[in-house]
Tab-separated table of C-alpha atoms in Angstrom:
chain	number	residue	atom	x	y	z
A	23	MET	CA	127.444	134.175	67.229
A	24	LYS	CA	130.492	134.602	69.205
A	25	LYS	CA	131.670	131.565	71.180
A	26	GLY	CA	131.405	133.274	74.473
A	27	ASN	CA	127.841	133.855	73.704
A	28	ASN	CA	127.302	130.470	73.017
A	29	GLY	CA	128.445	129.033	76.078
A	30	SER	CA	126.409	131.436	77.771
A	31	LEU	CA	123.053	130.719	75.910
A	32	ALA	CA	123.919	126.955	76.716
A	33	GLY	CA	124.438	127.894	80.117
A	34	HIS	CA	121.079	129.836	80.330
A	35	ARG	CA	119.045	126.493	78.616
A	36	PHE	CA	120.570	124.608	81.169
A	37	VAL	CA	119.470	126.439	84.116
A	38	LEU	CA	116.117	126.710	82.710
A	39	THR	CA	115.615	122.935	82.260
A	40	LEU	CA	116.936	122.760	85.693
A	41	CYS	CA	114.327	125.156	86.982
A	42	LEU	CA	111.480	123.422	84.801
A	43	GLY	CA	112.151	120.574	86.730
A	44	PHE	CA	111.744	121.980	90.162
A	45	LEU	CA	108.411	122.935	89.255
A	46	CYS	CA	107.423	118.996	88.943
A	47	VAL	CA	108.432	118.183	92.317
A	48	SER	CA	105.712	115.994	94.088
A	49	CYS	CA	104.570	115.709	97.558
A	50	ALA	CA	105.878	112.806	99.530
A	51	THR	CA	103.576	110.356	100.869
A	52	GLY	CA	103.313	110.668	104.547
A	53	PRO	CA	103.559	107.843	107.022
A	54	GLU	CA	99.635	108.292	108.095
A	55	ALA	CA	98.801	106.625	104.540
A	56	TYR	CA	100.879	103.497	105.665
A	57	LYS	CA	98.747	102.809	108.813
A	58	ASP	CA	96.741	99.868	107.562
A	59	ILE	CA	99.736	98.035	106.746
A	60	ASP	CA	101.590	99.190	109.757
A	61	ASN	CA	99.055	97.952	111.915
A	62	ALA	CA	98.863	94.310	110.128
A	63	VAL	CA	102.845	94.146	110.444
A	64	ASN	CA	102.384	95.378	114.136
A	65	LYS	CA	100.396	92.379	114.788
A	66	SER	CA	102.519	89.950	112.757
A	67	ASP	CA	99.457	89.160	110.184
A	68	PHE	CA	101.634	89.812	107.440
A	69	GLU	CA	99.071	88.234	104.749
A	70	ALA	CA	96.883	91.371	105.864
A	71	GLY	CA	99.974	93.793	105.225
A	72	VAL	CA	100.008	92.009	101.458
A	73	GLU	CA	96.256	92.658	101.051
A	74	ALA	CA	96.573	96.388	102.719
A	75	ILE	CA	99.134	97.220	99.933
A	76	VAL	CA	97.369	95.654	97.463
A	77	LYS	CA	94.075	97.723	98.312
A	78	SER	CA	96.169	100.667	98.509
A	79	GLN	CA	96.967	100.738	95.032
A	80	GLU	CA	93.503	100.377	93.657
A	81	GLY	CA	91.905	103.940	93.033
A	82	ARG	CA	92.840	107.407	91.733
A	83	LYS	CA	95.721	108.238	94.412
A	84	PRO	CA	97.773	105.127	94.773
A	85	ILE	CA	100.142	105.263	98.068
A	86	TYR	CA	103.047	104.043	95.603
A	87	ASN	CA	102.821	105.881	92.231
A	88	THR	CA	104.337	105.097	89.367
A	89	ARG	CA	107.785	106.772	90.272
A	90	ASN	CA	107.985	104.804	93.475
A	91	ALA	CA	107.621	101.298	92.187
A	92	VAL	CA	110.687	99.952	93.565
A	93	SER	CA	109.467	100.813	96.951
A	94	LEU	CA	106.302	99.093	96.079
A	95	TYR	CA	107.594	95.798	94.924
A	96	LEU	CA	110.055	95.688	97.746
A	97	ASP	CA	107.516	96.295	100.726
A	98	LYS	CA	105.052	93.987	98.756
A	99	GLY	CA	108.092	91.223	98.432
A	100	LEU	CA	109.095	91.223	101.732
A	101	LEU	CA	105.546	91.098	103.467
A	102	GLU	CA	104.782	88.287	101.191
A	103	HIS	CA	108.393	86.459	101.913
A	104	TYR	CA	106.685	87.149	105.777
A	105	ALA	CA	103.948	85.583	104.854
A	106	GLY	CA	105.142	82.266	103.210
A	107	LYS	CA	104.226	83.531	100.191
A	108	ASN	CA	107.632	82.513	98.967
A	109	GLY	CA	106.503	82.301	95.011
A	110	ASP	CA	105.350	85.704	94.866
A	111	SER	CA	107.589	87.253	97.142
A	112	SER	CA	110.378	86.161	94.564
A	113	GLY	CA	108.391	87.575	91.773
A	114	SER	CA	108.181	90.967	93.486
A	115	LEU	CA	111.880	90.938	94.680
A	116	GLN	CA	113.269	90.437	91.368
A	117	GLU	CA	111.017	92.976	89.949
A	118	ALA	CA	112.631	95.471	92.382
A	119	GLU	CA	116.002	94.028	91.656
A	120	ARG	CA	115.612	94.925	87.915
A	121	LEU	CA	114.237	98.330	88.788
A	122	ILE	CA	116.802	99.114	90.536
A	123	GLU	CA	119.505	97.703	88.115
A	124	GLU	CA	117.778	99.761	85.360
A	125	ALA	CA	117.999	102.974	87.451
A	126	PHE	CA	121.574	103.013	88.300
A	127	THR	CA	122.095	102.324	84.243
A	128	LYS	CA	120.411	105.370	83.380
A	129	SER	CA	121.932	107.367	86.218
A	130	VAL	CA	125.449	106.383	84.557
A	131	THR	CA	124.415	107.760	81.016
A	132	ALA	CA	122.604	110.591	82.484
A	133	ASP	CA	123.726	114.583	81.603
A	134	ILE	CA	124.326	116.906	84.507
A	135	ALA	CA	121.036	118.622	84.846
A	136	SER	CA	118.923	115.169	85.003
A	137	TYR	CA	121.794	113.822	87.395
A	138	ILE	CA	121.452	116.620	89.850
A	139	ALA	CA	117.530	117.396	89.476
A	140	ASN	CA	115.616	117.086	92.918
A	141	ASP	CA	115.313	113.169	93.356
A	142	ASN	CA	111.598	113.659	94.120
A	143	THR	CA	110.933	114.462	90.193
A	144	LYS	CA	112.489	111.154	89.333
A	145	GLU	CA	111.844	107.807	89.867
A	146	TYR	CA	113.030	106.098	92.963
A	147	PRO	CA	116.320	104.282	91.966
A	148	GLY	CA	116.246	102.183	95.422
A	149	GLU	CA	119.116	102.297	97.901
A	150	ASP	CA	122.209	100.011	97.828
A	151	PHE	CA	121.320	98.155	101.325
A	152	GLU	CA	117.727	97.598	99.605
A	153	ASP	CA	119.717	95.943	96.660
A	154	ILE	CA	121.593	94.125	99.092
A	155	TYR	CA	119.203	92.846	101.581
A	156	LEU	CA	116.211	91.921	98.696
A	157	ASN	CA	118.922	89.172	97.372
A	158	VAL	CA	119.108	87.849	100.818
A	159	PHE	CA	115.290	87.307	101.258
A	160	ASN	CA	115.089	85.906	97.867
A	161	ALA	CA	117.520	83.340	98.779
A	162	LEU	CA	115.647	82.322	101.798
A	163	ASN	CA	112.481	82.290	99.413
A	164	TYR	CA	114.408	79.669	97.293
A	165	TYR	CA	115.565	77.652	100.157
A	166	ASN	CA	111.985	77.347	101.466
A	167	ASN	CA	110.742	76.266	98.271
A	168	GLY	CA	113.385	73.512	98.199
A	169	ASN	CA	115.841	75.393	95.852
A	170	ILE	CA	119.038	75.729	97.376
A	171	GLU	CA	120.873	76.283	94.276
A	172	GLY	CA	118.533	79.079	93.548
A	173	ALA	CA	119.246	80.137	96.773
A	174	LEU	CA	123.050	79.970	96.126
A	175	VAL	CA	122.860	81.902	92.717
A	176	GLU	CA	121.229	84.999	94.450
A	177	ILE	CA	123.737	84.963	97.627
A	178	ARG	CA	126.441	84.935	95.017
A	179	LYS	CA	125.188	87.966	93.698
A	180	LEU	CA	126.553	89.790	96.901
A	181	THR	CA	129.223	87.630	97.664
A	182	MET	CA	131.092	87.085	94.356
A	183	SER	CA	134.221	88.931	93.307
A	184	SER	CA	132.850	92.252	91.433
A	185	GLY	CA	129.631	91.491	92.951
A	186	LYS	CA	127.466	94.082	94.751
A	187	LEU	CA	129.522	93.753	98.068
A	188	ASP	CA	132.475	94.325	96.173
A	189	MET	CA	131.321	97.162	93.998
A	190	LEU	CA	129.954	99.267	96.426
A	191	GLU	CA	133.347	101.222	97.443
A	192	ARG	CA	133.765	102.354	93.900
A	193	LYS	CA	130.272	102.135	92.258
A	194	TYR	CA	129.936	105.601	92.293
A	195	GLU	CA	133.317	107.022	91.509
A	196	ASP	CA	132.880	108.214	87.906
A	197	ILE	CA	129.194	109.807	88.253
A	198	ASP	CA	130.343	111.779	91.242
A	199	SER	CA	133.450	113.054	89.415
A	200	ASN	CA	131.697	114.023	86.274
A	201	ALA	CA	129.004	115.524	88.418
A	202	SER	CA	131.419	117.920	89.857
A	203	ASN	CA	133.215	118.539	86.641
A	204	GLY	CA	129.818	119.584	84.685
A	205	ALA	CA	128.733	122.042	87.494
A	206	MET	CA	131.733	123.831	87.174
A	207	ILE	CA	131.540	123.895	83.461
A	208	GLU	CA	127.511	125.037	83.686
A	209	LEU	CA	128.959	127.867	86.170
A	210	ARG	CA	131.344	129.147	83.572
A	211	ASN	CA	128.698	128.907	81.051
A	212	ILE	CA	126.279	131.417	82.746
A	213	GLY	CA	129.178	133.669	83.677
A	214	PHE	CA	129.843	132.661	87.445
A	215	THR	CA	133.546	133.491	87.895
A	216	SER	CA	133.958	132.332	91.590
A	217	SER	CA	135.527	128.759	92.064
A	218	PRO	CA	133.687	127.482	94.995
A	219	ASP	CA	135.292	124.282	96.871
A	220	LEU	CA	132.445	121.538	95.719
A	221	PRO	CA	131.759	118.845	98.424
A	222	ARG	CA	132.656	115.389	97.942
A	223	ALA	CA	130.728	112.151	97.900
A	224	LYS	CA	132.028	109.420	100.905
A	225	PRO	CA	132.996	105.993	99.635
A	226	VAL	CA	130.800	103.040	101.269
A	227	GLU	CA	132.684	101.520	104.209
A	228	PHE	CA	130.986	98.326	103.758
A	229	SER	CA	131.753	95.445	101.340
A	230	ASN	CA	131.171	92.381	103.464
A	231	SER	CA	128.107	90.919	105.256
A	232	ALA	CA	127.994	88.485	107.832
A	233	LEU	CA	124.559	87.397	106.917
A	234	ALA	CA	125.169	86.981	103.568
A	235	ARG	CA	128.201	84.687	104.579
A	236	TYR	CA	126.270	82.738	107.288
A	237	LEU	CA	123.403	81.798	104.497
A	238	SER	CA	125.964	81.022	101.898
A	239	ALA	CA	127.818	78.904	103.997
A	240	LEU	CA	124.820	76.897	105.263
A	241	PHE	CA	123.376	76.511	101.615
A	242	TYR	CA	127.312	75.002	100.905
A	243	LEU	CA	126.776	72.496	103.627
A	244	GLY	CA	123.447	71.501	102.201
A	245	GLU	CA	124.630	70.827	98.802
A	246	GLY	CA	127.392	68.848	100.550
A	247	LYS	CA	130.258	71.273	99.349
A	248	THR	CA	132.098	71.541	102.665
A	249	ASP	CA	135.455	73.149	101.160
A	250	ASP	CA	133.009	75.971	99.960
A	251	ALA	CA	131.279	76.059	103.215
A	252	ARG	CA	134.460	76.439	104.999
A	253	ILE	CA	135.438	79.486	102.879
A	254	GLU	CA	132.201	81.225	103.646
A	255	PHE	CA	132.846	80.931	107.346
A	256	GLU	CA	136.426	82.361	107.106
A	257	GLN	CA	134.853	85.132	105.329
A	258	LEU	CA	132.064	85.916	108.110
A	259	ASP	CA	135.128	86.057	110.376
A	260	ALA	CA	136.787	88.402	107.915
A	261	ALA	CA	133.523	90.642	108.367
A	262	TYR	CA	133.224	91.087	111.895
A	263	ASN	CA	137.193	91.791	111.916
A	264	SER	CA	136.990	94.278	109.158
A	265	ASN	CA	133.940	96.467	110.578
A	266	ARG	CA	134.120	96.921	113.953
A	267	ASN	CA	131.518	99.797	113.488
A	268	ILE	CA	128.835	97.497	112.463
A	269	TYR	CA	129.999	94.185	114.312
A	270	ALA	CA	130.694	95.456	117.984
A	271	ASN	CA	129.192	92.216	119.073
A	272	PRO	CA	131.228	88.855	118.958
A	273	ALA	CA	130.359	86.171	116.384
A	274	PRO	CA	127.671	84.085	118.029
A	275	LYS	CA	128.675	80.800	119.171
A	276	ALA	CA	126.117	79.251	116.754
A	277	VAL	CA	128.673	80.193	113.841
A	278	ALA	CA	131.180	77.970	115.090
A	279	ASP	CA	128.989	75.034	116.271
A	280	ALA	CA	127.266	74.962	112.530
A	281	ARG	CA	130.591	74.320	111.103
A	282	THR	CA	130.578	70.443	112.850
A	283	VAL	CA	128.036	68.409	113.505
A	284	PRO	CA	128.361	65.138	115.679
A	285	ALA	CA	128.332	61.872	113.807
A	286	GLY	CA	124.489	60.489	113.983
A	287	LYS	CA	123.064	63.646	114.887
A	288	ALA	CA	121.377	66.238	112.962
A	289	ARG	CA	121.669	70.132	113.231
A	290	LEU	CA	118.743	72.868	113.570
A	291	ASN	CA	119.545	76.280	112.764
A	292	VAL	CA	117.236	79.307	113.325
A	293	ILE	CA	117.605	82.474	111.927
A	294	GLY	CA	115.531	85.348	113.523
A	295	PHE	CA	114.683	88.617	112.394
A	296	THR	CA	113.298	91.434	114.795
A	297	GLY	CA	112.225	95.191	114.696
A	298	LEU	CA	112.300	97.517	111.843
A	299	SER	CA	114.881	99.523	110.007
A	300	PRO	CA	115.586	102.865	110.305
A	301	ILE	CA	113.290	105.168	107.940
A	302	LYS	CA	113.960	108.459	106.279
A	303	GLU	CA	112.482	111.741	107.272
A	304	GLU	CA	113.278	115.360	106.173
A	305	GLY	CA	115.613	117.074	107.818
A	306	VAL	CA	116.811	120.886	107.244
A	307	PHE	CA	120.259	121.959	107.141
A	308	ASN	CA	121.385	125.310	107.178
A	309	GLN	CA	124.432	126.287	104.638
A	310	ILE	CA	126.196	129.775	103.655
A	311	PHE	CA	127.186	130.471	100.359
A	312	PRO	CA	129.351	133.834	100.896
A	313	PHE	CA	130.595	133.929	97.366
A	314	PHE	CA	127.193	135.303	95.860
A	315	GLN	CA	127.145	139.333	95.138
A	316	ASN	CA	123.584	139.619	96.943
A	317	MET	CA	123.614	138.841	100.460
A	318	VAL	CA	119.894	137.620	100.308
A	319	LEU	CA	121.331	134.777	98.740
A	320	TRP	CA	124.130	133.950	101.343
A	321	TYR	CA	122.027	131.586	103.433
A	322	PRO	CA	120.297	128.475	101.649
A	323	GLN	CA	118.413	125.807	103.434
A	324	PHE	CA	118.941	122.241	102.449
A	325	LYS	CA	116.100	119.801	102.929
A	326	LEU	CA	117.640	116.376	102.924
A	327	PRO	CA	116.320	112.660	103.754
A	328	VAL	CA	117.538	111.649	107.012
A	329	LEU	CA	117.439	108.418	108.893
A	330	VAL	CA	115.530	107.768	112.086
A	331	GLN	CA	115.563	104.951	114.439
A	332	ARG	CA	112.425	102.948	114.899
A	333	PRO	CA	113.316	101.122	118.339
A	334	SER	CA	112.411	97.625	118.761
A	335	ARG	CA	110.770	96.224	121.745
A	336	ILE	CA	112.257	92.957	121.452
A	337	ASN	CA	115.619	92.514	123.287
A	338	ARG	CA	115.786	88.433	123.490
A	339	ILE	CA	114.464	85.894	121.722
A	340	GLU	CA	114.124	82.512	123.389
A	341	VAL	CA	114.095	79.018	121.558
A	342	VAL	CA	112.337	75.839	122.943
A	343	VAL	CA	113.093	72.492	121.271
A	344	GLY	CA	111.906	69.279	123.303
A	345	HIS	CA	114.077	69.415	126.317
A	346	GLU	CA	116.443	72.339	124.616
A	347	LYS	CA	116.669	75.556	125.195
A	348	PHE	CA	118.686	78.569	123.768
A	349	ASN	CA	118.727	82.163	123.111
A	350	LEU	CA	119.217	83.407	119.731
A	351	GLU	CA	122.563	85.842	119.371
A	352	LEU	CA	122.990	89.029	116.931
A	353	LEU	CA	124.570	88.124	113.789
A	354	GLU	CA	123.795	91.369	111.650
A	355	ASP	CA	123.055	94.568	113.061
A	356	MET	CA	120.839	95.467	109.623
A	357	GLY	CA	120.187	98.784	110.780
A	358	ALA	CA	123.738	99.591	111.473
A	359	VAL	CA	124.347	98.488	107.607
A	360	ILE	CA	121.435	100.268	106.459
A	361	GLU	CA	122.957	103.524	108.351
A	362	GLU	CA	126.633	102.963	107.127
A	363	THR	CA	125.573	102.463	103.544
A	364	TYR	CA	123.322	105.485	103.434
A	365	ASN	CA	126.360	107.731	105.068
A	366	ALA	CA	127.676	107.540	101.864
A	367	ARG	CA	124.613	107.915	99.750
A	368	PHE	CA	123.678	111.038	102.088
A	369	SER	CA	126.885	112.689	101.124
A	370	ARG	CA	125.893	112.332	97.347
A	371	ILE	CA	122.338	113.583	98.371
A	372	PHE	CA	124.346	116.695	99.984
A	373	MET	CA	126.693	116.666	97.039
A	374	LYS	CA	124.051	117.184	94.456
A	375	THR	CA	121.655	119.649	96.407
A	376	TYR	CA	124.644	121.960	97.063
A	377	ILE	CA	125.686	121.773	93.179
A	378	ARG	CA	121.919	122.141	92.191
A	379	THR	CA	121.184	124.912	94.618
A	380	LEU	CA	124.738	126.508	93.769
A	381	LEU	CA	123.521	126.635	89.962
A	382	LYS	CA	120.247	128.119	90.513
A	383	TYR	CA	121.190	130.781	92.807
A	384	ALA	CA	124.133	131.567	90.313
A	385	ALA	CA	121.807	132.478	87.925
A	386	ILE	CA	119.692	134.801	90.047
A	387	ASP	CA	122.818	136.272	91.284
A	388	ILE	CA	123.733	137.295	87.925
A	389	ALA	CA	120.469	138.205	86.621
A	390	ALA	CA	120.137	140.693	90.059
A	391	SER	CA	123.956	142.080	89.678
A	392	GLU	CA	123.350	142.685	86.046
A	393	ALA	CA	119.898	144.623	86.602
A	394	ARG	CA	121.823	146.472	89.402
A	395	ARG	CA	124.773	147.545	87.282
A	396	ARG	CA	122.615	148.854	84.280
A	397	THR	CA	120.986	151.504	86.136
A	398	ASP	CA	121.877	154.431	88.604
A	399	ASP	CA	118.085	154.354	90.177
A	400	GLN	CA	118.326	153.413	93.946
A	401	LEU	CA	114.420	151.911	93.795
A	402	VAL	CA	115.122	150.039	90.456
A	403	ALA	CA	118.249	148.639	92.107
A	404	LEU	CA	116.448	147.461	95.279
A	405	ALA	CA	113.540	146.315	93.383
A	406	ALA	CA	116.603	143.696	91.511
A	407	VAL	CA	117.644	142.645	95.210
A	408	ALA	CA	113.592	142.123	95.887
A	409	SER	CA	112.824	140.339	93.145
A	410	ALA	CA	115.947	137.959	93.292
A	411	LEU	CA	114.592	137.506	97.216
A	412	ALA	CA	111.283	136.043	95.721
A	413	VAL	CA	112.742	133.882	93.086
A	414	LYS	CA	114.946	132.286	95.137
A	415	LYS	CA	111.887	131.925	97.439
A	416	ALA	CA	109.934	130.345	94.824
A	417	PHE	CA	112.837	128.118	94.168
A	418	ASP	CA	113.295	126.906	97.619
A	419	ALA	CA	109.568	126.164	98.116
A	420	THR	CA	110.141	123.490	95.434
A	421	GLU	CA	112.822	121.873	97.253
A	422	SER	CA	111.662	118.471	99.582
A	423	ALA	CA	113.750	115.643	100.792
A	424	ASP	CA	112.773	112.349	98.835
A	425	ILE	CA	112.048	109.714	101.932
A	426	ARG	CA	110.788	107.017	99.643
A	427	MET	CA	111.977	103.874	100.809
A	428	SER	CA	111.298	100.304	101.866
A	429	ARG	CA	109.599	100.615	104.954
A	430	TYR	CA	109.371	96.743	106.162
A	431	LEU	CA	113.305	95.518	106.280
A	432	PRO	CA	114.226	94.194	109.585
A	433	ASP	CA	116.216	96.055	111.879
A	434	LYS	CA	118.403	93.084	113.319
A	435	ALA	CA	119.247	89.551	112.373
A	436	TYR	CA	119.607	86.627	114.774
A	437	VAL	CA	121.069	82.960	114.657
A	438	GLY	CA	121.115	80.086	117.134
A	439	GLY	CA	120.766	76.306	116.823
A	440	VAL	CA	120.900	72.747	118.581
A	441	ASN	CA	122.263	69.260	117.615
A	442	LEU	CA	119.397	66.863	117.850
A	443	ASP	CA	118.204	63.372	116.831
A	444	PRO	CA	116.518	63.208	113.547
A	445	GLY	CA	113.077	63.400	113.840
A	446	ASN	CA	110.267	65.605	114.267
A	447	TYR	CA	110.142	68.181	116.927
A	448	ASP	CA	107.726	71.451	118.224
A	449	VAL	CA	109.843	74.084	117.641
A	450	ILE	CA	108.424	77.236	120.014
A	451	VAL	CA	110.027	80.747	119.798
A	452	TYR	CA	109.340	83.053	122.417
A	453	TYR	CA	110.000	87.178	122.207
A	454	TYR	CA	110.671	89.060	125.291
A	455	ALA	CA	110.679	92.540	126.158
A	456	GLY	CA	112.797	92.780	128.859
A	457	ASN	CA	111.425	90.199	131.202
A	458	ASN	CA	108.184	89.800	129.602
A	459	VAL	CA	107.127	87.865	126.556
A	460	ILE	CA	105.018	89.830	124.097
A	461	ALA	CA	105.049	87.260	121.199
A	462	LYS	CA	105.473	83.669	120.612
A	463	GLU	CA	105.296	81.330	117.579
A	464	GLU	CA	105.319	77.475	116.754
A	465	HIS	CA	106.333	75.498	114.112
A	466	ASN	CA	106.945	71.653	113.632
A	467	VAL	CA	109.933	70.841	111.881
A	468	THR	CA	111.512	67.488	110.318
A	469	VAL	CA	114.941	67.359	111.149
A	470	ARG	CA	117.122	65.658	108.869
A	471	ALA	CA	120.567	63.816	109.018
A	472	ASN	CA	123.258	65.129	106.534
A	473	ALA	CA	120.831	68.196	105.244
A	474	LEU	CA	120.240	71.754	105.996
A	475	ASN	CA	117.553	72.453	108.138
A	476	LEU	CA	116.747	75.991	108.600
A	477	VAL	CA	113.731	77.282	110.274
A	478	GLU	CA	113.370	81.353	109.884
A	479	VAL	CA	111.121	83.412	112.395
A	480	VAL	CA	110.157	86.917	112.071
A	481	ASN	CA	108.506	89.489	114.644
A	482	LEU	CA	109.083	93.325	113.512
A	483	LYS	CA	107.343	94.717	116.723
């Protein structure tokens, strides 16, 4: 067999493999399926939320199917954390982290057909923001269980050189390059002679988290490592200065106050999480492919996952400790971090969808053009065009956006604190919507000198 025919045969096999994958696309779980979990979360009954997740997995049609294990362990781990089940939460979040790492390793070694296949046909690999924030909450799990060193291990996964944050900007460079090069090779293999400009994936423009740095600094102070804490506080300032798109607000005064505690006093630090992070929904994007010979292929529609905000009712958090009263200040807009990191991910999804659609349309275009070339019968030629349109519609019907993700990450992280005499205190937290208190929680806290005293409060309304 001639070399050219070998290439053509390989190309048609590639397209066949790609097309078979489209037939395996599963329907996404709709938001109504999460109703019981969402209702529990809205009431801050996080234990009931965990029970609802466990119950949802029983029976023949679980909410989180086997290809969505990452979301299962993330959602379960987060709600377990909010419910105070720190050990269970650590186990769930660590499993989510393991699956995310495993999925990335697979993507590095995947061939072009596997890489650009519709995401719904594959195991959900997790998002970069999920991989980042699971370490934040697992660090708090360790702290709540009295293991500050374990908490630091979790945070260092983010902040160390070549850690998760440091690697974000260059994590996908080789994968994206290989996908673009592979697409052009496959186009040539199936006999498509045009050389369209392929879209490029955007780099992630987020490499430092004020939230991670704040917790790291507190944990180091708790270990008596003041110089390490100083470095983390400086890195927190650097995070604010380097990314004003995310950190539009000034750094909280509580951050500076936490650095130095007056002699004989003890510092009570409070960290609060509110709202729910943006969620994915399917969006439709009209495109144009003018380089095909058959005009029925000129106007594809891409169905892509877009982020939709879930606005929180809470706009102020007041903390009362004895005769002291203070408001928590915004430390990190987690929703903004999620949108920033997802913008780069979206460009990558767009690129893969573009390549996938281009390859399948190219195969249709070549087949229809060849059928028309071989006949002078106008009816046969029209039938070839009609057939191309029918195949296009069949392919398009299999396309859907992958809207899988964790549903229960907070939208914002707030901090505050007060210097107190060592002792026992009732800490009362008021959540405001405008001038109205919409929720309240109380904690009894022992505040110790020369130790880390950190209270976490959560309301996802």
